[in-house]
Amino acid sequence: MPRGRLPAAGRPRLADVARRADVSLGTVSNVFNHPELVTPDTRRRVQEAIADLGFSRNAAASVLASGDTRMIGLVVVGLSNSLFVDAARGAQRMSRADGRHLRIATAEDDHDLLMEHMVHLAGTSASGLLVAPLEEIDAAIDRVRRLDCPVVLLNFDPQRADCCRVLVDNEEVGRIAVRHMADLGRRDVLFIGGDDALQPVARRRAGVRAAAAALGTAMRLEEVDVDTWTPSTVVPVVRSLLRRDVADRPDAIVAVSDLLAIAAIEELRAGGIRVPEDIAVMGCDHNSAAWGGAVPLTSVSMEGDAMGEEGVRLLIQEIEEDPAEHMHTTVLLEPRLDARESTLGRPV
Amino acid sequence: MPRGRLPAAGRPRLADVARRADVSLGTVSNVFNHPELVTPDTRRRVQEAIADLGFSRNAAASVLASGDTRMIGLVVVGLSNSLFVDAARGAQRMSRADGRHLRIATAEDDHDLLMEHMVHLAGTSASGLLVAPLEEIDAAIDRVRRLDCPVVLLNFDPQRADCCRVLVDNEEVGRIAVRHMADLGRRDVLFIGGDDALQPVARRRAGVRAAAAALGTAMRLEEVDVDTWTPSTVVPVVRSLLRRDVADRPDAIVAVSDLLAIAAIEELRAGGIRVPEDIAVMGCDHNSAAWGGAVPLTSVSMEGDAMGEEGVRLLIQEIEEDPAEHMHTTVLLEPRLDARESTLGRPV
């Protein structure tokens, strides 16, 4: 997995100054950017630490001259999907470790508002933006770049090449799911998918198909599509399964989202089907809005924390590097199986 | 319930300008505060709308002269509790309706970081802050007020009187829960509580006791306390219930949080107890992290959306009013029963 480079060894960092002055990174940053917020005593202590460490005037001056305000923005399509709550947590942690201030803006599923947030953050001195959109945002990227504000994309793979991005390998998500079912001895998977216009749906489906094909006759794959945004659309799918002969039913269900998986489990149990004894069920996005049921759900974790951390790491590089030398990078996060009772059964 | 006053009728508002110019409120705001972000064409359209509506030069000038940047901050202890995700949604909606930009900062359970966020937001031109802390934050409130940045508290009732605040009536949460069990014919409630140092725990407990006492001999109340932050601490409590004679078991459980309630349900069902037929179970905070199980959970909704909306409404008043005339207000939101299968049983 590609990883952001570490800062060059030996170069004194704000963190060293903070440690020596026994203040937070935010305070050191304020001494540079907002001295009016710092008491004279603390300001003196920080300035002494700067002198002691040879954190050179030039380095300090370059922070000032660069216009790096140490404020970065995270713009998400919404916070109701826990993936973005996790990403915010990771981004906050990494921002703080570098003495930066993270400001989050939520677009509540409004594409125009998402782009407005980007432009306003860039216009009010954000030194860089992390953005998690659902659609292309080319116009907004071009606009904020004219304000010297770089953009890193999270969980969205744009058509343009000139952007850093942090993605989860959604094909691998699908492969992990089918392989897990095969490992448990299941031979007959129903994939409950949705609208392929959504990148994660199309890519998970491709992974499911590839893994099933690789298993040859050891795995039969059936597919049905529902409305990804409306978990209750799973109900008629499950009811039609229940009308089949027992021998004709799948012994495993992989749903493209956890909310669909949990709705399927509920309907199966209402129909007298045991999960996982009769049919094992799993989801694909580890959304906490689907946790905590009587049958804890197996899923594939999307590593939201790491997504936020990697995003901030890439963004800091782009803020600090000479634009002429910056290489745009794609970080592809490995998803991870999170096996629980809905496929493993109850632990004894 | 006290409600924020509506703006004086007849005073032309930014929203009217936006509608006439056929642009967003954010764009009108940018024309005042960040004209560099607006294309010359759009700027002209907005200026014409201002002239047409008699949105007087004085009014426009007063927006500029007031130093009101139209950026407000929401600082939360964390986003993992969906109450704050809901509050962010409500705050975003109300901010946008008034042409303001909402910036969210998350403290990830770090009290010092929460106060750092407050000071940094105030120092970087927030015109007001909504803050949802877990402890008193007097020093930070005093500090940001010196920067002319008012603070409204969400979901925390501070000792000081000189603050607006938006609270949920947590005593009523407890009363609603016990009354719901009584309405269903239950006569023997176990309250699973926690640490009374947390305001919601102590207040819900007081409400539970008051409602049980008011029911007299029609309701017996038993209490046990667990670690509110660790749902698994509910397991030994449930196991000890299962060792009792059936006649000595409660017929209802009210848990102080949804995560505790869902953990209790899981353990009851593992022990062969039917929910709700044998024991009805409900939680108290409508946390989406506990949703979606095979037994949909009855809870008491905390009205997070309304909390965010009311908070922004109070904050705008405090930003716009003469400080000498501002009256600090407490908005107490009415919680609302959200009855589902864990107490009602499965719908036929």
XYZ file of C-alpha atoms in Angstrom, chain A residues 89-250:
162
model
C -11.777 11.136 13.754
C -8.681 10.040 11.820
C -8.316 13.442 10.162
C -8.626 15.218 13.508
C -5.953 13.000 15.067
C -3.478 13.487 12.218
C -4.175 17.229 12.005
C -3.481 17.683 15.677
C -0.286 15.635 15.504
C 0.974 18.153 12.939
C -0.262 21.192 14.848
C -3.064 21.893 12.400
C -6.672 22.845 13.023
C -9.366 20.757 11.360
C -12.682 22.343 10.431
C -15.481 20.074 9.189
C -18.317 21.133 6.893
C -21.267 18.876 6.079
C -23.262 19.182 2.863
C -26.236 17.052 3.971
C -26.456 15.363 0.554
C -26.576 18.708 -1.297
C -24.017 18.735 -4.118
C -24.180 22.529 -4.571
C -23.707 23.116 -0.851
C -20.684 20.814 -0.887
C -19.054 22.988 -3.536
C -20.074 26.189 -1.706
C -18.371 24.865 1.430
C -15.200 24.211 -0.571
C -15.103 27.709 -2.014
C -15.894 29.394 1.288
C -13.262 27.411 3.208
C -10.638 28.209 0.581
C -11.682 31.865 0.617
C -11.407 32.069 4.396
C -7.833 30.909 4.590
C -7.967 27.115 4.651
C -4.524 25.974 3.557
C -5.958 22.777 2.043
C -9.129 20.710 1.721
C -10.128 17.069 2.102
C -13.350 16.447 0.203
C -15.583 13.363 0.116
C -18.132 13.956 -2.684
C -20.562 11.597 -4.429
C -20.128 13.157 -7.881
C -17.439 14.950 -9.879
C -16.544 18.401 -8.486
C -14.179 19.642 -11.189
C -15.391 23.248 -11.229
C -14.971 23.634 -7.477
C -11.515 22.023 -7.514
C -10.374 24.431 -10.224
C -11.787 27.394 -8.349
C -10.179 26.663 -4.972
C -6.858 25.849 -6.607
C -6.811 29.373 -8.014
C -6.837 30.419 -4.325
C -3.723 28.274 -3.757
C -5.735 25.713 -1.850
C -4.922 22.087 -2.730
C -7.640 19.399 -2.631
C -7.356 15.712 -1.686
C -10.345 13.477 -2.445
C -11.635 10.856 -0.003
C -13.638 7.786 -0.992
C -14.260 9.085 -4.518
C -12.201 8.322 -7.590
C -12.510 11.273 -9.987
C -11.919 11.034 -13.707
C -9.216 13.705 -13.660
C -5.717 12.458 -12.897
C -4.298 15.602 -11.283
C -5.551 14.948 -7.746
C -4.374 13.017 -4.738
C -7.020 10.610 -3.492
C -7.568 8.049 -0.736
C -9.767 5.148 -1.751
C -10.849 1.875 -0.280
C -10.276 -1.044 -2.631
C -13.953 -1.798 -3.186
C -13.281 -4.687 -5.571
C -11.322 -6.304 -2.765
C -14.320 -5.707 -0.484
C -16.405 -7.906 -2.788
C -13.692 -10.542 -3.103
C -13.239 -10.716 0.685
C -16.964 -11.279 1.150
C -17.255 -14.167 -1.320
C -14.032 -15.804 -0.113
C -15.262 -15.612 3.477
C -18.451 -17.442 2.527
C -16.427 -20.063 0.625
C -14.119 -20.531 3.635
C -17.185 -21.305 5.731
C -18.231 -24.004 3.233
C -21.029 -22.023 1.591
C -21.539 -22.792 -2.103
C -24.443 -20.673 -3.181
C -24.225 -16.893 -2.720
C -26.942 -14.340 -3.403
C -25.451 -10.863 -3.964
C -27.900 -8.086 -3.128
C -26.625 -5.091 -5.089
C -27.899 -1.686 -6.157
C -27.251 1.186 -8.551
C -23.917 0.806 -10.366
C -23.776 4.589 -10.836
C -22.498 4.605 -7.254
C -18.796 3.729 -7.446
C -18.778 1.413 -4.395
C -21.713 -0.646 -5.708
C -20.196 -1.236 -9.137
C -16.770 -2.067 -7.744
C -17.972 -4.399 -5.000
C -20.075 -6.205 -7.593
C -17.020 -6.635 -9.838
C -15.092 -8.118 -6.914
C -17.928 -10.480 -5.996
C -18.102 -11.743 -9.587
C -14.337 -12.141 -9.868
C -14.055 -14.118 -6.632
C -16.996 -16.354 -7.541
C -15.572 -16.990 -11.010
C -12.188 -17.885 -9.505
C -13.890 -20.508 -7.322
C -15.378 -22.203 -10.393
C -17.928 -24.900 -9.640
C -17.302 -24.531 -5.901
C -19.464 -21.383 -5.876
C -22.708 -20.473 -7.558
C -23.510 -16.733 -7.752
C -26.942 -15.184 -8.083
C -27.553 -11.408 -8.172
C -30.502 -9.171 -7.436
C -30.564 -5.345 -7.262
C -32.551 -3.187 -4.845
C -32.680 0.514 -3.974
C -29.455 1.002 -2.001
C -30.923 3.982 -0.126
C -34.056 2.122 1.033
C -33.284 -0.974 3.121
C -36.939 -2.043 3.119
C -36.676 -2.834 -0.617
C -34.899 -5.989 0.545
C -38.114 -7.375 2.046
C -39.758 -8.634 -1.190
C -36.421 -10.152 -2.245
C -36.243 -12.188 0.957
C -39.917 -13.162 0.776
C -39.444 -14.555 -2.705
C -36.507 -16.622 -1.394
C -38.763 -18.054 1.295
C -41.263 -19.221 -1.328
C -38.609 -21.384 -3.005
C -37.952 -25.021 -2.119
C -35.369 -25.257 0.652
C -32.954 -26.994 -1.716
C -33.177 -24.090 -4.168
C -32.352 -21.371 -1.643
C -28.889 -19.804 -1.401
